[in-house]
Coordinates of C-alpha atoms in Angstrom, one line a residue:
X19 CA 53.1 6.1 43.5
X20 CA 52.4 5.1 39.9
X21 CA 50.3 7.4 37.7
X22 CA 46.7 6.1 37.5
X23 CA 44.3 6.4 34.6
X24 CA 41.2 8.6 35.8
X25 CA 38.8 8.2 33.0
X26 CA 37.6 4.6 31.7
X27 CA 34.9 4.1 28.9
X28 CA 32.9 1.1 29.3
X29 CA 30.7 -0.1 26.3
X30 CA 28.2 -2.9 26.6
X31 CA 26.8 -4.1 23.2
X32 CA 23.2 -4.7 22.9
X33 CA 22.3 -8.6 22.6
X34 CA 19.5 -10.3 20.7
X35 CA 17.4 -8.7 18.2
X36 CA 17.9 -5.4 19.4
X37 CA 20.5 -3.7 17.6
X38 CA 21.7 0.0 17.7
X39 CA 24.1 2.0 19.5
X40 CA 25.4 0.3 22.7
X41 CA 25.0 2.3 26.0
X42 CA 27.9 3.7 27.8
X43 CA 28.8 5.3 31.1
X44 CA 32.1 7.4 31.7
X45 CA 33.7 8.3 34.8
X46 CA 36.1 11.3 35.2
X47 CA 37.6 12.3 38.4
X48 CA 39.5 15.5 38.8
X49 CA 42.0 15.9 40.0
X50 CA 43.0 12.6 41.3
X51 CA 45.8 13.9 43.5
X52 CA 45.3 17.2 45.6
X53 CA 44.9 18.7 49.0
X54 CA 42.1 19.2 51.6
X55 CA 42.0 22.9 50.0
X56 CA 41.2 21.5 46.4
X57 CA 37.7 20.8 45.0
X58 CA 37.5 17.3 43.6
X59 CA 34.7 16.6 40.9
X60 CA 33.4 13.5 39.8
X61 CA 31.8 13.8 36.1
X62 CA 29.5 10.7 35.0
X63 CA 28.9 10.8 31.1
X64 CA 26.1 8.2 30.5
X65 CA 24.9 7.4 26.8
X66 CA 21.5 5.4 26.0
X67 CA 17.9 5.5 25.5
X68 CA 16.5 3.6 28.3
X69 CA 18.6 3.7 31.8
X70 CA 18.4 3.6 35.3
X71 CA 20.0 6.1 37.7
X72 CA 23.5 5.5 38.5
X73 CA 24.4 4.0 41.9
X74 CA 27.6 5.6 43.6
X75 CA 28.8 3.2 46.3
X76 CA 29.5 4.6 50.1
X77 CA 33.1 5.3 50.6
X78 CA 34.6 5.7 54.2
X79 CA 35.8 9.1 54.4
X80 CA 34.3 10.8 51.3
X81 CA 31.0 12.6 50.9
X82 CA 29.4 12.5 47.5
X83 CA 27.0 15.7 46.7
X84 CA 25.5 15.8 43.4
X85 CA 25.5 19.5 42.3
X86 CA 24.3 19.4 38.4
X87 CA 22.6 17.3 35.8
X88 CA 22.6 18.1 31.9
X89 CA 20.5 15.9 29.3
X90 CA 20.9 16.0 25.6
X91 CA 19.8 14.0 22.6
X92 CA 22.2 13.0 19.9
X93 CA 22.2 11.2 16.6
X94 CA 25.0 8.8 16.4
X95 CA 25.5 6.7 13.4
X96 CA 22.1 7.2 12.5
X97 CA 20.8 5.9 16.0
X98 CA 19.0 8.5 18.3
X99 CA 20.5 8.4 22.1
X100 CA 20.0 10.2 24.9
X101 CA 23.1 11.7 26.8
X102 CA 23.2 12.6 30.7
X103 CA 25.7 14.2 32.5
X104 CA 26.0 14.2 36.2
X105 CA 28.5 16.5 38.1
X106 CA 29.2 15.3 41.6
X107 CA 31.2 17.0 44.4
X108 CA 33.6 14.8 46.2
X109 CA 34.4 15.8 49.7
X110 CA 37.1 14.1 51.7
X111 CA 36.6 14.2 55.5
X112 CA 40.6 13.9 55.9
X113 CA 43.5 13.0 54.1
X114 CA 44.3 9.7 52.5
X115 CA 44.3 7.2 49.7
X116 CA 40.8 6.6 48.4
X117 CA 39.4 4.0 46.2
X118 CA 35.9 5.0 44.4
X119 CA 34.2 1.4 43.4
X120 CA 32.7 0.7 40.0
X121 CA 29.7 2.9 39.5
X122 CA 27.0 0.8 37.8
X123 CA 23.8 1.4 36.1
X124 CA 21.5 -0.5 33.3
X125 CA 21.3 1.2 29.9
X126 CA 19.0 -0.2 27.2
X127 CA 18.5 -3.3 29.2
X128 CA 22.3 -4.0 29.6
X129 CA 24.3 -3.5 32.7
X130 CA 27.3 -1.3 32.4
X131 CA 29.8 0.0 35.0
X132 CA 33.0 2.1 35.5
X133 CA 36.1 0.8 36.8
X134 CA 37.3 1.7 40.2
X135 CA 38.9 5.2 40.6
X136 CA 41.9 6.2 42.8
X137 CA 41.9 9.8 44.6
X138 CA 45.0 10.7 46.7
X139 CA 44.0 13.7 49.2
X140 CA 47.0 15.4 51.0
X141 CA 47.0 17.4 54.1
X142 CA 45.9 21.4 53.7
X143 CA 48.7 23.4 52.5
X144 CA 50.7 20.1 51.1
X145 CA 52.3 20.4 47.9
X146 CA 50.3 18.3 45.1
X147 CA 51.5 17.2 42.0
X148 CA 49.8 19.7 40.0
X149 CA 51.7 22.3 42.1
X150 CA 54.9 20.8 41.7
X151 CA 54.2 20.8 37.8
X152 CA 53.4 24.6 37.9
X153 CA 56.9 25.3 39.1
X154 CA 58.4 23.9 36.1
X155 CA 59.4 26.4 33.3
X156 CA 57.1 26.9 30.2
X157 CA 57.9 27.9 26.8
X158 CA 57.5 31.2 25.3
X159 CA 60.4 33.4 27.1
X160 CA 63.1 33.3 29.2
X161 CA 60.9 32.7 32.4
X162 CA 57.8 30.7 33.1
X163 CA 54.6 31.9 32.1
X164 CA 52.2 29.9 34.1
X165 CA 49.8 30.2 37.1
X166 CA 49.2 28.6 40.2
X167 CA 46.8 25.5 39.7
X168 CA 45.6 25.1 43.3
X169 CA 45.0 26.7 46.7
X170 CA 43.3 29.8 46.6
X171 CA 42.3 29.7 42.8
X172 CA 40.2 26.4 43.3
X173 CA 42.5 24.3 40.9
X174 CA 42.3 27.1 38.2
X175 CA 45.3 28.2 36.7
X176 CA 46.6 29.7 33.2
X177 CA 49.9 29.2 31.1
X178 CA 51.0 31.2 28.1
X179 CA 53.1 30.0 25.4
X180 CA 54.4 32.8 22.7
X181 CA 56.5 30.6 20.8
X182 CA 59.2 32.9 20.9
X183 CA 62.9 31.8 21.8
X184 CA 64.8 34.9 20.0
X185 CA 64.7 38.6 19.8
X186 CA 61.8 40.3 17.9
X187 CA 61.7 43.7 16.3
X188 CA 59.7 46.6 17.1
X189 CA 56.3 46.6 15.7
X190 CA 56.7 42.7 14.9
X191 CA 53.4 40.7 15.5
X192 CA 53.6 38.0 18.1
X193 CA 51.0 35.3 18.3
X194 CA 50.6 34.1 22.2
X195 CA 48.4 31.1 23.0
X196 CA 46.8 31.3 26.5
X197 CA 45.4 28.0 28.2
X198 CA 43.1 28.0 30.8
X199 CA 43.1 24.8 32.8
X200 CA 40.3 23.9 35.4
X201 CA 38.9 21.0 37.2
X202 CA 35.4 21.3 35.8
X203 CA 34.2 23.9 38.2
X204 CA 34.6 27.1 35.9
X205 CA 31.4 28.9 36.0
X206 CA 32.3 32.0 33.8
X207 CA 34.8 34.7 33.6
X208 CA 36.4 37.8 32.1
X209 CA 39.6 38.7 30.4
X210 CA 41.6 41.6 32.3
X211 CA 44.5 42.1 30.1
X212 CA 45.2 45.4 28.2
X213 CA 47.7 47.2 26.5
X214 CA 50.6 49.0 28.2
X215 CA 53.4 51.8 27.2
X216 CA 55.6 48.8 26.0
X217 CA 53.4 46.6 24.2
X218 CA 49.9 46.8 22.4
X219 CA 47.5 43.8 22.7
X220 CA 44.9 42.4 20.4
X221 CA 42.3 39.7 21.5
X222 CA 41.5 37.2 18.9
X223 CA 37.9 36.1 18.8
X224 CA 37.2 32.7 19.3
X225 CA 38.3 29.7 21.5
X226 CA 39.2 25.9 21.6
X227 CA 37.9 23.7 24.2
X228 CA 39.5 20.3 24.9
X229 CA 40.6 18.1 27.9
X230 CA 44.2 17.5 28.8
X231 CA 45.9 15.2 31.2
X232 CA 48.9 16.6 32.9
X233 CA 50.8 14.3 35.5
X234 CA 48.1 11.8 35.7
X235 CA 45.5 14.6 36.3
X236 CA 42.7 15.3 33.8
X237 CA 41.7 19.2 33.3
X238 CA 39.2 20.8 31.0
X239 CA 41.2 23.3 28.9
X240 CA 40.2 26.6 27.2
X241 CA 42.3 27.8 24.7
X242 CA 42.5 31.6 24.1
X243 CA 44.9 33.7 21.8
X244 CA 46.1 37.2 21.5
X245 CA 48.4 39.1 19.7
X246 CA 51.1 41.4 21.3
X247 CA 53.2 44.0 19.4
X248 CA 56.2 45.6 21.1
X249 CA 56.2 49.5 20.8
X250 CA 59.9 50.2 21.7
X251 CA 63.1 48.0 22.0
X252 CA 64.9 46.9 25.0
X253 CA 64.6 44.0 27.6
X254 CA 60.8 44.2 28.3
X255 CA 58.1 42.2 30.2
X256 CA 55.1 41.2 28.4
X257 CA 52.4 42.2 31.0
X258 CA 50.8 39.4 32.8
X259 CA 47.7 37.8 31.0
X260 CA 44.8 37.7 33.7
X261 CA 41.5 36.4 33.9
X262 CA 38.8 37.2 36.6
X263 CA 37.3 33.9 37.1
X264 CA 34.1 32.7 38.6
X265 CA 34.6 29.0 40.1
X266 CA 32.3 26.9 42.1
X267 CA 33.8 25.6 45.6
X268 CA 32.5 23.5 48.3
X269 CA 31.7 25.3 51.5
X270 CA 32.6 23.4 54.4
X271 CA 31.0 25.4 56.8
X272 CA 27.6 23.7 55.4
X273 CA 25.9 20.5 57.2
X274 CA 25.7 17.7 54.9
X275 CA 22.5 16.9 56.5
X276 CA 20.9 19.9 55.1
X277 CA 21.0 19.5 51.6
X278 CA 18.0 19.7 49.4
X279 CA 16.8 20.6 46.0
X280 CA 17.5 24.2 45.0
X281 CA 16.4 26.0 42.2
X282 CA 17.2 26.0 38.7
X283 CA 20.2 27.8 37.3
X284 CA 23.3 27.9 35.1
X285 CA 21.6 26.1 32.2
X286 CA 21.7 22.7 34.1
X287 CA 19.4 21.5 37.2
X288 CA 21.6 22.4 40.1
X289 CA 21.2 20.5 43.5
X290 CA 22.7 20.7 46.8
X291 CA 23.7 24.3 46.2
X292 CA 24.2 24.6 50.1
X293 CA 27.2 22.6 49.5
X294 CA 28.7 25.1 47.1
X295 CA 29.3 28.8 46.6
X296 CA 30.7 30.9 43.7
X297 CA 33.9 32.7 44.3
X298 CA 35.5 35.2 42.2
X299 CA 39.3 34.7 41.6
X300 CA 42.0 36.2 39.5
X301 CA 44.2 33.8 37.7
X302 CA 47.5 35.3 36.1
X303 CA 50.5 34.4 34.2
X304 CA 53.7 35.6 35.2
X305 CA 55.1 38.5 33.3
X306 CA 57.1 37.2 30.3
X307 CA 60.5 38.6 29.1
X308 CA 61.0 39.3 25.7
X309 CA 64.3 40.9 24.2
X310 CA 63.1 43.5 21.5
X311 CA 65.5 44.9 19.1
X312 CA 65.5 48.3 17.4
X313 CA 64.9 48.4 13.8
X314 CA 68.2 48.2 12.1
X315 CA 70.0 51.5 11.1
X316 CA 71.7 50.1 8.0
X317 CA 69.8 50.3 4.9
X318 CA 67.2 52.8 6.8
X319 CA 65.8 54.7 4.0
X320 CA 65.2 58.7 4.5
X321 CA 61.7 59.4 5.5
X322 CA 61.0 56.1 7.2
X323 CA 58.1 56.5 9.5
X324 CA 58.0 53.1 11.5
X325 CA 55.9 51.2 9.2
X326 CA 56.6 47.4 10.1
X327 CA 54.8 44.5 8.1
X328 CA 53.9 43.9 4.4
X329 CA 51.8 46.5 2.6
X330 CA 50.7 47.7 -0.9
X331 CA 49.8 51.0 -2.1
X332 CA 47.2 51.8 -4.7
X333 CA 45.9 55.2 -6.4
X334 CA 43.0 56.3 -8.3
X335 CA 41.5 59.5 -9.8
X336 CA 37.9 60.2 -9.9
X337 CA 38.3 61.8 -13.3
X338 CA 41.5 62.2 -15.5
X339 CA 40.0 65.0 -17.7
X340 CA 38.5 68.1 -16.3
X341 CA 38.3 72.0 -16.8
X342 CA 40.5 74.3 -14.8
X343 CA 38.5 75.3 -11.5
X344 CA 36.7 71.8 -11.4
X345 CA 37.4 69.1 -8.8
X346 CA 39.2 65.9 -8.9
X347 CA 39.6 63.3 -5.9
X348 CA 42.6 61.5 -5.9
X349 CA 42.2 58.3 -3.4
X350 CA 45.3 56.6 -2.1
X351 CA 44.9 53.2 -0.3
X352 CA 47.7 51.8 1.9
X353 CA 46.8 47.9 3.0
X354 CA 48.6 45.0 4.4
X355 CA 49.5 43.0 7.2
X356 CA 50.8 45.2 10.0
X357 CA 49.7 48.5 12.0
X358 CA 49.1 51.6 9.9
X359 CA 46.8 53.6 12.6
X360 CA 49.8 55.9 13.7
X361 CA 50.8 56.9 9.9
X362 CA 50.4 60.5 9.5
X363 CA 49.7 62.3 6.4
X364 CA 51.3 60.8 3.0
X365 CA 52.3 64.6 1.9
X366 CA 51.7 63.6 -2.0
X367 CA 52.9 67.1 -3.1
X368 CA 49.9 67.7 -5.2
X369 CA 49.8 71.5 -4.2
X370 CA 52.0 72.5 -6.9
X371 CA 49.0 71.6 -9.4
X372 CA 46.4 73.7 -7.8
X373 CA 44.6 74.0 -4.4
X374 CA 44.5 70.8 -2.3
X375 CA 41.9 69.8 0.3
X376 CA 42.7 66.7 2.2
X377 CA 39.9 64.6 3.8
X378 CA 40.1 62.6 7.2
X379 CA 41.8 59.4 6.6
X380 CA 39.7 56.3 6.8
X381 CA 41.2 53.4 8.9
X382 CA 40.0 49.8 9.2
X383 CA 41.5 46.6 10.7
X384 CA 40.8 43.2 11.2
X385 CA 42.8 40.7 13.6
X386 CA 42.6 37.0 12.8
X387 CA 45.1 34.2 14.0
X388 CA 45.7 33.0 10.4
X389 CA 46.9 36.6 9.1
X390 CA 47.4 38.6 12.2
X391 CA 46.7 42.3 12.2
X392 CA 45.3 43.1 8.5
X393 CA 44.8 46.9 8.5
X394 CA 43.7 49.4 5.5
X395 CA 44.0 53.2 5.6
X396 CA 42.4 55.3 2.9
X397 CA 43.7 58.9 1.9
X398 CA 41.4 61.2 -0.1
X399 CA 42.7 64.5 -1.4
X400 CA 40.3 66.9 -3.4
X401 CA 42.6 68.8 -6.1
X402 CA 41.4 72.0 -7.7
X403 CA 43.5 72.7 -10.6
X404 CA 44.0 76.7 -11.7
X405 CA 45.6 76.5 -15.0
X406 CA 45.2 74.2 -18.0
X407 CA 47.6 71.9 -19.1
X408 CA 48.3 68.0 -19.0
X409 CA 49.9 67.2 -15.6
X410 CA 51.9 64.0 -14.8
X411 CA 50.9 63.9 -10.9
X412 CA 53.7 61.9 -10.0
X413 CA 53.8 58.9 -7.7
X414 CA 53.8 58.5 -3.7
X415 CA 56.4 56.0 -2.5
X416 CA 56.6 54.7 1.3
X417 CA 59.6 52.9 3.1
X418 CA 58.5 50.1 5.3
X419 CA 60.4 47.4 7.5
X420 CA 59.7 43.7 6.6
X421 CA 60.5 41.5 9.6
X422 CA 60.1 38.3 7.6
X423 CA 62.8 39.4 5.3
X424 CA 64.9 41.4 7.9
X425 CA 65.0 44.3 5.4
X426 CA 63.6 47.8 4.3
X427 CA 61.6 47.8 1.3
X428 CA 59.8 50.6 -0.6
X429 CA 56.1 50.4 -1.8
X430 CA 55.0 52.8 -4.6
X431 CA 51.9 53.8 -6.5
X432 CA 51.7 56.1 -9.6
X433 CA 49.0 58.7 -9.2
X434 CA 48.4 59.0 -13.1
X435 CA 47.9 62.0 -15.4
X436 CA 45.6 64.8 -15.3
X437 CA 44.3 66.7 -18.5
X438 CA 42.9 70.2 -17.3
X439 CA 41.2 72.3 -20.1
X440 CA 40.8 76.0 -20.0
X441 CA 37.7 77.3 -18.0
X442 CA 34.8 78.0 -20.1
X443 CA 33.9 81.9 -20.3
X444 CA 30.7 82.6 -18.5
X445 CA 29.6 84.7 -21.4
X446 CA 30.6 84.7 -25.1
X447 CA 30.8 88.3 -25.5
X448 CA 29.9 92.1 -24.5
X449 CA 27.1 94.0 -26.1
X450 CA 28.7 96.2 -28.9
X451 CA 27.6 99.8 -29.0
X452 CA 26.8 100.9 -32.5
X453 CA 28.4 103.9 -34.1
X454 CA 25.9 107.1 -35.1
X455 CA 24.7 106.8 -38.2
X456 CA 24.1 109.9 -40.4
X457 CA 20.9 111.5 -40.3
X458 CA 19.7 114.2 -43.1
X459 CA 18.2 117.5 -42.0
X460 CA 14.8 116.3 -43.1
X461 CA 14.6 113.6 -40.7
X462 CA 15.8 115.8 -38.0
X463 CA 13.4 118.2 -38.6
X464 CA 10.4 116.0 -38.8
X465 CA 11.8 114.1 -35.6
X466 CA 12.0 117.7 -33.8
X467 CA 8.6 118.5 -34.8
X468 CA 7.2 115.5 -33.3
X469 CA 9.1 116.0 -30.2
X470 CA 8.0 119.8 -29.9
X471 CA 4.6 119.1 -28.4
X472 CA 6.4 117.6 -25.3
X473 CA 9.2 119.9 -25.0
X474 CA 8.3 123.2 -26.4
X475 CA 11.5 124.8 -24.9
X476 CA 13.7 122.7 -26.8
X477 CA 15.0 123.5 -30.1
X478 CA 16.3 120.3 -31.7
X479 CA 18.9 121.0 -34.1
X480 CA 21.2 118.7 -36.3
X481 CA 23.8 118.7 -33.7
X482 CA 21.5 117.0 -31.4
X483 CA 21.0 113.9 -33.1
X484 CA 19.9 110.6 -31.3
X485 CA 22.3 107.8 -31.7
X486 CA 21.6 104.0 -31.5
X487 CA 23.4 103.9 -28.5
X488 CA 21.1 106.3 -26.9
X489 CA 18.2 104.1 -28.5
X490 CA 19.6 100.9 -26.9
X491 CA 20.0 102.9 -23.5
X492 CA 16.2 103.8 -23.7
X493 CA 15.6 100.4 -24.4
X494 CA 17.2 99.2 -21.3
X495 CA 15.8 101.7 -19.1
X496 CA 12.4 100.9 -20.2
X497 CA 12.7 96.8 -19.9
X498 CA 14.2 97.3 -16.3
X499 CA 10.9 97.0 -14.7
X500 CA 9.9 94.0 -16.4
X501 CA 13.3 92.4 -16.1
X502 CA 13.4 93.0 -12.4
X503 CA 9.7 91.1 -12.0
X504 CA 10.8 88.3 -14.2
X505 CA 14.2 87.9 -12.0
X506 CA 12.1 88.1 -8.7
X507 CA 9.8 85.7 -10.3
X508 CA 12.8 83.0 -11.0
X509 CA 14.2 83.6 -7.6
X510 CA 11.0 82.8 -6.1
X511 CA 10.6 79.5 -8.0
X512 CA 14.5 78.6 -7.2
X513 CA 13.5 79.4 -3.6
X514 CA 10.7 77.6 -3.2
X515 CA 12.0 74.7 -5.4
X516 CA 15.0 74.5 -2.9
X517 CA 12.6 74.5 0.1
X518 CA 10.6 71.8 -1.2
X519 CA 13.9 69.5 -2.2
X520 CA 15.0 69.9 1.6
X521 CA 11.7 69.3 2.9
X522 CA 11.6 66.1 0.9
X523 CA 15.0 65.3 2.2
X524 CA 13.9 65.5 5.7
X525 CA 10.6 63.6 5.2
X526 CA 12.9 60.6 3.6
X527 CA 15.5 60.7 6.1
X528 CA 14.2 57.8 8.2
X529 CA 13.2 55.7 5.0
X530 CA 16.5 56.0 3.6
X531 CA 18.1 54.9 6.9
X532 CA 15.8 51.9 7.2
X533 CA 16.8 50.8 3.7
X534 CA 20.3 51.1 4.3
X535 CA 20.8 49.7 7.9
X536 CA 20.6 46.0 6.9
X537 CA 23.9 46.2 4.9
X538 CA 25.4 47.4 8.5
X539 CA 23.7 44.3 10.0
X540 CA 24.6 42.0 7.4
X541 CA 28.6 43.0 7.5
X542 CA 28.2 42.2 11.4
X543 CA 26.7 38.8 10.7
X544 CA 29.7 38.0 8.4
X545 CA 32.2 38.9 11.0
X546 CA 33.2 42.2 9.2
X547 CA 32.9 44.5 12.1
X548 CA 34.9 47.2 10.9
X549 CA 32.9 47.4 7.9
X550 CA 29.9 47.3 9.9
X551 CA 30.5 50.1 12.2
X552 CA 31.5 52.2 9.5
X553 CA 28.6 51.9 7.6
X554 CA 26.7 52.4 10.7
X555 CA 28.7 55.7 11.4
X556 CA 28.0 56.8 7.9
X557 CA 24.2 56.1 8.3
X558 CA 24.1 58.3 11.4
X559 CA 25.8 61.5 10.1
X560 CA 23.8 60.9 6.6
X561 CA 20.5 60.7 8.6
X562 CA 21.5 63.9 10.8
X563 CA 22.4 65.8 7.6
X564 CA 19.1 65.0 5.6
X565 CA 17.1 65.7 9.0
X566 CA 19.1 69.4 9.2
X567 CA 19.4 69.9 5.2
X568 CA 23.3 70.0 6.0
X569 CA 26.2 67.9 4.8
X570 CA 26.3 65.1 7.3
X571 CA 30.0 64.1 6.8
X572 CA 31.3 67.4 7.7
X573 CA 29.4 67.5 11.1
X574 CA 31.7 67.7 14.3
X575 CA 30.8 66.5 17.6
X576 CA 29.8 69.9 18.5
X577 CA 27.4 69.9 15.3
X578 CA 26.0 66.8 16.5
X579 CA 25.4 68.1 19.9
X580 CA 23.4 71.0 18.6
X581 CA 21.8 69.1 16.1
X582 CA 20.2 66.6 18.8
X583 CA 19.1 69.7 20.7
X584 CA 17.6 71.5 17.7
X585 CA 15.7 68.3 16.8
X586 CA 14.3 68.3 20.4
X587 CA 15.9 65.0 21.5
X588 CA 15.4 64.0 25.1
X589 CA 18.3 63.8 27.4
X590 CA 18.5 60.0 27.4
X591 CA 18.8 60.0 23.4
X592 CA 21.2 62.8 23.7
X593 CA 23.4 60.9 25.9
X594 CA 23.1 57.8 24.0
X595 CA 24.0 60.1 20.6
X596 CA 27.0 61.6 22.1
X597 CA 28.6 58.4 23.3
X598 CA 27.9 56.5 20.2
X599 CA 29.6 59.4 18.2
X600 CA 32.5 59.4 20.3
X601 CA 32.7 55.4 20.0
X602 CA 32.5 55.9 16.2
X603 CA 35.1 58.4 15.9
X604 CA 37.6 56.5 18.3
X605 CA 37.3 53.8 15.8
X606 CA 37.8 55.8 12.9
X607 CA 41.0 57.3 14.2
X608 CA 42.4 53.9 14.7
X609 CA 40.9 52.5 18.1
X610 CA 40.8 48.9 18.7
X611 CA 37.8 47.1 16.9
X612 CA 35.4 46.1 19.6
X613 CA 33.9 42.7 20.3
X614 CA 31.1 41.5 18.3
X615 CA 28.9 42.0 21.2
X616 CA 29.8 45.6 21.7
X617 CA 29.4 46.3 17.8
X618 CA 25.9 44.7 17.9
X619 CA 25.3 47.0 21.1
X620 CA 26.6 49.9 19.0
X621 CA 24.1 49.3 16.1
X622 CA 21.1 48.6 18.4
X623 CA 22.0 52.1 20.2
X624 CA 22.1 53.9 16.5
X625 CA 18.3 52.4 15.9
X626 CA 17.5 53.7 19.3
X627 CA 18.8 57.1 18.7
X628 CA 17.1 57.4 15.0
X629 CA 13.9 56.4 16.3
X630 CA 14.2 58.7 19.4
X631 CA 14.9 61.3 17.1
X632 CA 11.8 60.5 14.8
X633 CA 9.6 60.7 17.5
X634 CA 11.0 63.9 19.0

């Protein structure tokens, strides 16, 4: 049977003085070749301002059940026009060849109509043209990556195209396109695909929607994309891509005489819902075989740690001139196209210059179809040099494999030079004890007579002179009470000033949070999910640190648990807090970046936690 065109657009020009956009009516039947098990959907698209209801002629052996109405207003070539979409279920009573006659309507005073549509219905269990097409091989591997278009999936099926015809390397990013075909009966769905031991998978945001005619049948297509990264070598099967789809199907147990208008739902006016039911079906692509090669041994540099992609290294010093005993922060940033989350410490060899305190690395990633996986890992080291001198801190070099060049490359950054001065002494010198001055006998006698009134039993002689050192000691002893009182007063002032500063910090914690949270929300609105959640994580720890007068960035999960209890949080707020901290930590340690919806929920939970702690 020759292939028939199922969609005809009829445009009728407006005549006379009435000029503007011509009204039109479009009829689309999907599929045009199926079995008694399939769901046939007739879609009427009508454009025009003044219109009559279209009339669907009676066809012996077919029932037409109106399911949905959707209305919209559009401006085309400067003219305002109304758009109406009618969705009708076509229910065959028996197999056979059918013709749906022209469907007529009056639009903007003009009569317009569709051309007749052909429909072939085969017995239940028979193979339709669409099913025959599904058995043909698909691109993207050594076997088909395509789903079953009919039968139990109500005409919904998947195909996957990874565009790979030859071997790939471990760690190489593979962009796969998934196409979901449906005969206008899809009512929602959810991805089920996850990573496996052999492949890491990353969903790409966004989708494309269009229509496609396959073997004379028109389908609505939703195009999705994902990145697949193999983690080991061998003949490996990429796990199937699966979607749990919600489809609308005709319930043949219902009586056509029982049809009636039903409630609103699904964003359109749904009628005759007694004739349809929503069914959950799982559509899956077959496993797809890929040949994954190990990275070549030839030319592999010593110390290679599995870094695959295109990267660069940068470094900076917080200060390049300090005193011995002071701290300088050395920041090393690794970024590029590829995954860096599994990379360990860089071991820059800074311990020979003094004490070194490494910070926890910060990891972010962004997944796009244009650039693949772009990731960044930031290492920070606090260095405390103990000896003065001028130090060349050396360099850091990392080997990586570039799959596009098919070779190993080395990326390198110089850490720079650090000048360390001698530590400043806390005191410039020690008090000097004066030597005894010569005292004549007359002075001694006079001093002795002055003292006899108090110490009659003491016979002061020239050999018992009072030296300058003694005078200093007496002065010190005499001044001790005054010094102690002064020191206590200074300590009192310092303690109270510190308490006042901590109290001010606690009172300003919420205000600081409210001033900073818009930055995280702005990052989320621009699509920078990693930056938004990183800022949210920082704000949470800063807020807790301010409330408890602690260093928020050093708080562990156990510290956070204790903090919420100490602040009087309710069990509900405490649970939300701990789940949020756990999710933030997973993201910081290289977990997959969540969807925009989940990121928005995380920021909302953060706001809920902070407000809950303020009320506690």
